[in-house]
mmCIF file of C-alpha atoms in Angstrom:
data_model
loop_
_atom_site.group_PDB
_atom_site.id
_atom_site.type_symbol
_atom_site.label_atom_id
_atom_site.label_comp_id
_atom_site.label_asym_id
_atom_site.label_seq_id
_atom_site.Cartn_x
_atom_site.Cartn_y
_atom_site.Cartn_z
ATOM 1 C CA UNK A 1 7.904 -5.136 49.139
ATOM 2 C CA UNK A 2 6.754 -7.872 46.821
ATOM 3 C CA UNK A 3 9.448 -10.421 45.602
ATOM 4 C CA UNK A 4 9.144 -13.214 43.450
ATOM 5 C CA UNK A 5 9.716 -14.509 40.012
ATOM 6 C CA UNK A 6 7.474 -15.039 36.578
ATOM 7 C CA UNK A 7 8.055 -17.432 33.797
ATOM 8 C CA UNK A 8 7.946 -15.754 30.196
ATOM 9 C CA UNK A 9 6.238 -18.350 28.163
ATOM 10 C CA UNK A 10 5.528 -18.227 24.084
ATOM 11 C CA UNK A 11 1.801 -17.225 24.757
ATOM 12 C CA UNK A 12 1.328 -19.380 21.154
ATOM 13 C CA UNK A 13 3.298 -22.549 21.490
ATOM 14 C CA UNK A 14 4.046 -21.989 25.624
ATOM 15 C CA UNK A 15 7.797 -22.386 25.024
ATOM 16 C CA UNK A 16 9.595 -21.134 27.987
ATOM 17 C CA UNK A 17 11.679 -17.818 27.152
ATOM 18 C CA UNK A 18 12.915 -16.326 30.235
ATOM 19 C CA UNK A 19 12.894 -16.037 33.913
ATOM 20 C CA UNK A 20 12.089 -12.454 35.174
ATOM 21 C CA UNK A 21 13.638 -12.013 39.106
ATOM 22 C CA UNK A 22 11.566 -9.043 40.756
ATOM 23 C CA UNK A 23 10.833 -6.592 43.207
ATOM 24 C CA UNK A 24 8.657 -3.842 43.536
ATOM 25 C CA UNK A 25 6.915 -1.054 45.862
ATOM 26 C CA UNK A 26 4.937 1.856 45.950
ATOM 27 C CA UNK A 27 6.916 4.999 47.588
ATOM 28 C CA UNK A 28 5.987 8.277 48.000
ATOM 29 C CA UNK A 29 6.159 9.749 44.492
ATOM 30 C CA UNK A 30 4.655 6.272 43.027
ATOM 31 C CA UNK A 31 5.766 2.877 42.352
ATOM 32 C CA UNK A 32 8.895 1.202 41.066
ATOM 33 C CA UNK A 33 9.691 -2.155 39.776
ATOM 34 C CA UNK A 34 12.754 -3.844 38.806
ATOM 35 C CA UNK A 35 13.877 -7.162 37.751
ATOM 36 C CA UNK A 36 16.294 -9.251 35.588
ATOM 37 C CA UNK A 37 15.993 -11.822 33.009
ATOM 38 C CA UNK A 38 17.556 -14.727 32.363
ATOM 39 C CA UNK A 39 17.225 -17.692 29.907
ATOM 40 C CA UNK A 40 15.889 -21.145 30.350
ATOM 41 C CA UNK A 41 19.705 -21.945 30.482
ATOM 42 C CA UNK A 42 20.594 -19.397 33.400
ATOM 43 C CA UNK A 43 22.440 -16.850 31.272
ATOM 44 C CA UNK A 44 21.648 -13.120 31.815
ATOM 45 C CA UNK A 45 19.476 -12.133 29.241
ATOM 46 C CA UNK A 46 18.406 -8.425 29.999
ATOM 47 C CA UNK A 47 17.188 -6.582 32.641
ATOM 48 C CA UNK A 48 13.985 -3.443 33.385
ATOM 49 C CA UNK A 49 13.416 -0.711 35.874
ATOM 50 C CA UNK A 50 10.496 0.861 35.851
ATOM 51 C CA UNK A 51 9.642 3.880 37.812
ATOM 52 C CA UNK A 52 5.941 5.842 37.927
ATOM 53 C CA UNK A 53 4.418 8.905 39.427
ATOM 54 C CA UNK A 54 1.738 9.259 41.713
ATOM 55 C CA UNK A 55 -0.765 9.013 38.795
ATOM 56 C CA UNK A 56 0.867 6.137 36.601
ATOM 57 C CA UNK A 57 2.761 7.913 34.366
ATOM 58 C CA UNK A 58 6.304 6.669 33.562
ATOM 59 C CA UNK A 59 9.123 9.181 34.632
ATOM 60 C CA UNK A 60 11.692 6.745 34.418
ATOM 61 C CA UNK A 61 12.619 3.485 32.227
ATOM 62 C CA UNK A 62 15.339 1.699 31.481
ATOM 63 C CA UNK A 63 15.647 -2.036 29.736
ATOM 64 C CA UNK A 64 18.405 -3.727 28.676
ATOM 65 C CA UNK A 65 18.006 -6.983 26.195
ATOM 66 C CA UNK A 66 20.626 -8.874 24.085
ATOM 67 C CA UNK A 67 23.108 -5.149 24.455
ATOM 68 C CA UNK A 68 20.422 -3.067 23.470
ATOM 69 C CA UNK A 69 19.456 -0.558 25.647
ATOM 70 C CA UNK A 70 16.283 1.782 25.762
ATOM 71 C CA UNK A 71 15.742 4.844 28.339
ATOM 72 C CA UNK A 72 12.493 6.432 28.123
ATOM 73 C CA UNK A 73 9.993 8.580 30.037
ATOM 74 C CA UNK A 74 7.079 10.467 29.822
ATOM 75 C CA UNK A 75 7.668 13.495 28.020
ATOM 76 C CA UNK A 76 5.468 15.100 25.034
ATOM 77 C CA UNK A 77 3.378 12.302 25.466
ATOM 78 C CA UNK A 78 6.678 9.478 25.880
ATOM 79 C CA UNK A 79 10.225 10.092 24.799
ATOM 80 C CA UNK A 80 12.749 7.924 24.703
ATOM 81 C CA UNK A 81 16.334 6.862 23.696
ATOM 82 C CA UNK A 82 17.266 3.549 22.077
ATOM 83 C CA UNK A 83 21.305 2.361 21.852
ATOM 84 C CA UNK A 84 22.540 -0.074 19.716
ATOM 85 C CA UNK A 85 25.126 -2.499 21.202
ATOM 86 C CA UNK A 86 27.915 -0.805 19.825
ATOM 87 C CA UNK A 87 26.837 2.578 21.084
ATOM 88 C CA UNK A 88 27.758 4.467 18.033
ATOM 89 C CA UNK A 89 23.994 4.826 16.788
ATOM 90 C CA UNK A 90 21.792 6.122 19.295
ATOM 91 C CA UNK A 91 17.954 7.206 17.432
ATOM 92 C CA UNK A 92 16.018 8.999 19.846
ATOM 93 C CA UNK A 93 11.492 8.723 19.588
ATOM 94 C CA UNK A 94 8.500 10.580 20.454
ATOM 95 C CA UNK A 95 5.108 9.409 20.442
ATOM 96 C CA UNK A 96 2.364 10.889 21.770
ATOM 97 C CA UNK A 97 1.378 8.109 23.344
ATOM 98 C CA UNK A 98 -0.042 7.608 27.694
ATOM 99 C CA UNK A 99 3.345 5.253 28.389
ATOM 100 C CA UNK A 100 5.121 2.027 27.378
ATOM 101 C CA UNK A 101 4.659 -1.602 27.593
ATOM 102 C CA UNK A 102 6.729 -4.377 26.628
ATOM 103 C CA UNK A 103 6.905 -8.469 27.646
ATOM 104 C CA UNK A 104 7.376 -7.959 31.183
ATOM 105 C CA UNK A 105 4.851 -8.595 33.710
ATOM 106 C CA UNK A 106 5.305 -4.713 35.050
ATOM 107 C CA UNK A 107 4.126 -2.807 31.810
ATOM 108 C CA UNK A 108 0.769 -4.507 32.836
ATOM 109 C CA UNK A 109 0.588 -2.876 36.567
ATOM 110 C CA UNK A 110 1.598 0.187 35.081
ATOM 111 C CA UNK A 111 -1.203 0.723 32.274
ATOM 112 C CA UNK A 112 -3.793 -0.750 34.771
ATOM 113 C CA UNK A 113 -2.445 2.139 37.534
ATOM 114 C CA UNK A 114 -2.674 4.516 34.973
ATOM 115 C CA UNK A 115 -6.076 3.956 34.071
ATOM 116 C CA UNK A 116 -7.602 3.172 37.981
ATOM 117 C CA UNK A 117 -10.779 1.586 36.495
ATOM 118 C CA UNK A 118 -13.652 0.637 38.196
ATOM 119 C CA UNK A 119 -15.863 -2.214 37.548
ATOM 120 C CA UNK A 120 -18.396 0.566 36.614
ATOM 121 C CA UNK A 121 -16.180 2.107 34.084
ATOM 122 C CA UNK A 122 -16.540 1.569 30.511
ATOM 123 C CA UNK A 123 -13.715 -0.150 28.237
ATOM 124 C CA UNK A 124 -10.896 2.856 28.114
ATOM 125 C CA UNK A 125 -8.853 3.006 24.881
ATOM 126 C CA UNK A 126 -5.123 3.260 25.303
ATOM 127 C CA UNK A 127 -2.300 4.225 23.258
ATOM 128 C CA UNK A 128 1.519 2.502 24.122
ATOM 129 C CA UNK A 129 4.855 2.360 22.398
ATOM 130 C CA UNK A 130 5.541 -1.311 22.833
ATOM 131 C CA UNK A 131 9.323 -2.448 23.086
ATOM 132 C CA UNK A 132 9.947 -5.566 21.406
ATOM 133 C CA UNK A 133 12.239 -8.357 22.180
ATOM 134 C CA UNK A 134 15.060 -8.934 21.603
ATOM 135 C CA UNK A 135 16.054 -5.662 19.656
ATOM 136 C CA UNK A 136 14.107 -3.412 21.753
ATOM 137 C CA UNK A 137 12.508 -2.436 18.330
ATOM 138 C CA UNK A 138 9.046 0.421 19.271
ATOM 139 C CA UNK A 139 6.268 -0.078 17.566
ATOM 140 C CA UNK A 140 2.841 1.803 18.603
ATOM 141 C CA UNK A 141 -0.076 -0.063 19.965
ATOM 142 C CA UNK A 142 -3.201 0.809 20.797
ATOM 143 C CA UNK A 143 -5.760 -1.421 23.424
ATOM 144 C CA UNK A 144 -8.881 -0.923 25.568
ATOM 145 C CA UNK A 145 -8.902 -1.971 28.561
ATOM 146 C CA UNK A 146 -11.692 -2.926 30.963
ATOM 147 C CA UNK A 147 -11.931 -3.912 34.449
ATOM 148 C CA UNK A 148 -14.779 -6.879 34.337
ATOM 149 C CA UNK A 149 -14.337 -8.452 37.279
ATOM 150 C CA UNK A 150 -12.926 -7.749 41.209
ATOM 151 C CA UNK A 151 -12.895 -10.371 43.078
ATOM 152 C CA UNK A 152 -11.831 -10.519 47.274
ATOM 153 C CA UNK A 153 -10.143 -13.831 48.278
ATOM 154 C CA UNK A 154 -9.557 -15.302 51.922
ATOM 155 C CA UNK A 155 -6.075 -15.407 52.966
ATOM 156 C CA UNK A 156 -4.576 -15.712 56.524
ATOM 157 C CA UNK A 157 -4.191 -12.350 56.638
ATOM 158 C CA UNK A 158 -5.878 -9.639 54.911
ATOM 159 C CA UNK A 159 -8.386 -10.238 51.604
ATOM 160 C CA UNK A 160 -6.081 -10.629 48.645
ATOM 161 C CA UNK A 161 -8.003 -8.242 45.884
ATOM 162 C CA UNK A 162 -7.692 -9.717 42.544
ATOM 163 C CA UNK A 163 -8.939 -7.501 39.814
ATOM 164 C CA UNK A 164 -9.650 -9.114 36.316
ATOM 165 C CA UNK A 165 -9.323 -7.418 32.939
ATOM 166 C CA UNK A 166 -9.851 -7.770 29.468
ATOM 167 C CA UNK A 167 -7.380 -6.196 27.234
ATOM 168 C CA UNK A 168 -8.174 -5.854 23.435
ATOM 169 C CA UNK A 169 -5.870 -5.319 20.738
ATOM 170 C CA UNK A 170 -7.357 -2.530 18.688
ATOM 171 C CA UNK A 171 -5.393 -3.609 15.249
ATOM 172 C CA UNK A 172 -6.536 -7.292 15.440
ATOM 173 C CA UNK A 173 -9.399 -7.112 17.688
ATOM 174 C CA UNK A 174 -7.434 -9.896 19.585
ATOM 175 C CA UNK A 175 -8.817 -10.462 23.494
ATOM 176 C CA UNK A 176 -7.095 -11.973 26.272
ATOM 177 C CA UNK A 177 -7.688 -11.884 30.001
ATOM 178 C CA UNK A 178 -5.441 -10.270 32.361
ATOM 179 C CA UNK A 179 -5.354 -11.040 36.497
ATOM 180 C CA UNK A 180 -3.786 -8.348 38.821
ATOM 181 C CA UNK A 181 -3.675 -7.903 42.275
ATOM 182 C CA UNK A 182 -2.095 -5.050 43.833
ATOM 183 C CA UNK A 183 0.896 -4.455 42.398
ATOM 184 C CA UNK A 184 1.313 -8.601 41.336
ATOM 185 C CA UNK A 185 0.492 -10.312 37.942
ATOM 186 C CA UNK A 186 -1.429 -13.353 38.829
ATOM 187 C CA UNK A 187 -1.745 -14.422 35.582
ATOM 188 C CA UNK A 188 -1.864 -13.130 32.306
ATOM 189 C CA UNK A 189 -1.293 -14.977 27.962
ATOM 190 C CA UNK A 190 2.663 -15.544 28.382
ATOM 191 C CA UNK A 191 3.048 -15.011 31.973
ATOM 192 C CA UNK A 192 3.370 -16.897 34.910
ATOM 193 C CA UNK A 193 3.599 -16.179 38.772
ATOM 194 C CA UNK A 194 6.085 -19.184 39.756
ATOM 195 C CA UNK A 195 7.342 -17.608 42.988
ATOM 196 C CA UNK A 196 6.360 -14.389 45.641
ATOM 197 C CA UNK A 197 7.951 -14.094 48.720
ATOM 198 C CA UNK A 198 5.351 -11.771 50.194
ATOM 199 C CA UNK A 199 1.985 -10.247 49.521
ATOM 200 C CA UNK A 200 1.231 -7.787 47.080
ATOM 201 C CA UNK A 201 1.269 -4.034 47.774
ATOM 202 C CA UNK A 202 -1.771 -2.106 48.097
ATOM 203 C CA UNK A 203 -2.021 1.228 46.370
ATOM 204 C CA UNK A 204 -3.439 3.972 48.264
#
């Protein structure tokens, strides 16, 4: 069960915005991640758990971020239920959309596990409801994603896999590179692997 801890960085200006304390494994229905954030200061600053089937798809998600609160799952393409911090003004969404994503490092296992590209495979176009911080506000994205590189390096133990992608922002044609391995970010624009206390799980 990988544990560890990224650094959330401004991927513009690199400012540090948060810590994000994780663990995650697969299990027999899927894979399930959770974490919490906190500030460059210590404070608690939110919080995600992330659950997916056996083929990627999210049946359960819940973040929390400065009181607002978001549950969400697939469901007519993705459904989900967003709380203000008083509580009184729940507004519920539907998208059809293939899942979520969001700042943290796990929306990026989860949309490369849903696709299971191959280095073979073309570019695959992806629709998302992103949830932006720090209101949890959704907006709709659309990428494509393609796997252009796998890689095998030595380890003591076994061959750490490290697959490489390129993500593209449909709207603004924006690229940037993204470095997984398992169920790990290794790297990715605004992320940063500062700690893992064990190596990262291997889907079936």
């Amino acid at each position: 069960m990988p544990r560890g801890r990224y650094s959330l960085h401004d991927p513009h200006d690199q400012t540090l915005l948060a810590e994000e304390h994780f663990q995650c494994a697969p299990g027999p229905s899927g894979w399930r991640y959770v974490s919490q954030l906190t500030t460059p200061s210590g404070d608690h600053a939110g919080s995600v758990d992330l659950a997916l089937d056996e083929l990627g798809r999210p049946i359960r998600l819940e973040l929390h971020a400065a009181s607002w609160q978001v549950r969400g799952a697939a469901l007519d393409g993705v459904t989900w239920v967003r709380t203000d911090p008083t509580g009184t003004h729940a507004t519920e969404g539907n998208v059809r959309a293939h899942a979520f994503t969001g700042t943290s490092p796990a929306f990026l296992v989860a949309t490369a596990r849903l696709l299971r590209l191959t280095p073979s495979s073309s570019a695959t176009r992806v629709r998302l409801v992103a949830f932006t911080d720090p209101v949890l506000a959704p907006r709709t994205v659309d990428q494509s994603w393609a796997l252009i590189a796998r890689e095998a390096h030595a380890t003591d133990n076994v061959p750490l896999i490290v697959d490489e992608y390129q993500v593209t922002a449909l709207d603004t044609g924006e690229r940037h590179t993204v470095h997984i391995s398992g169920d790990v970010v290794l790297a990715a624009p605004g992320i940063e692997l500062e700690h893992l206390e064990s190596p990262p799980s291997v889907f079936p």
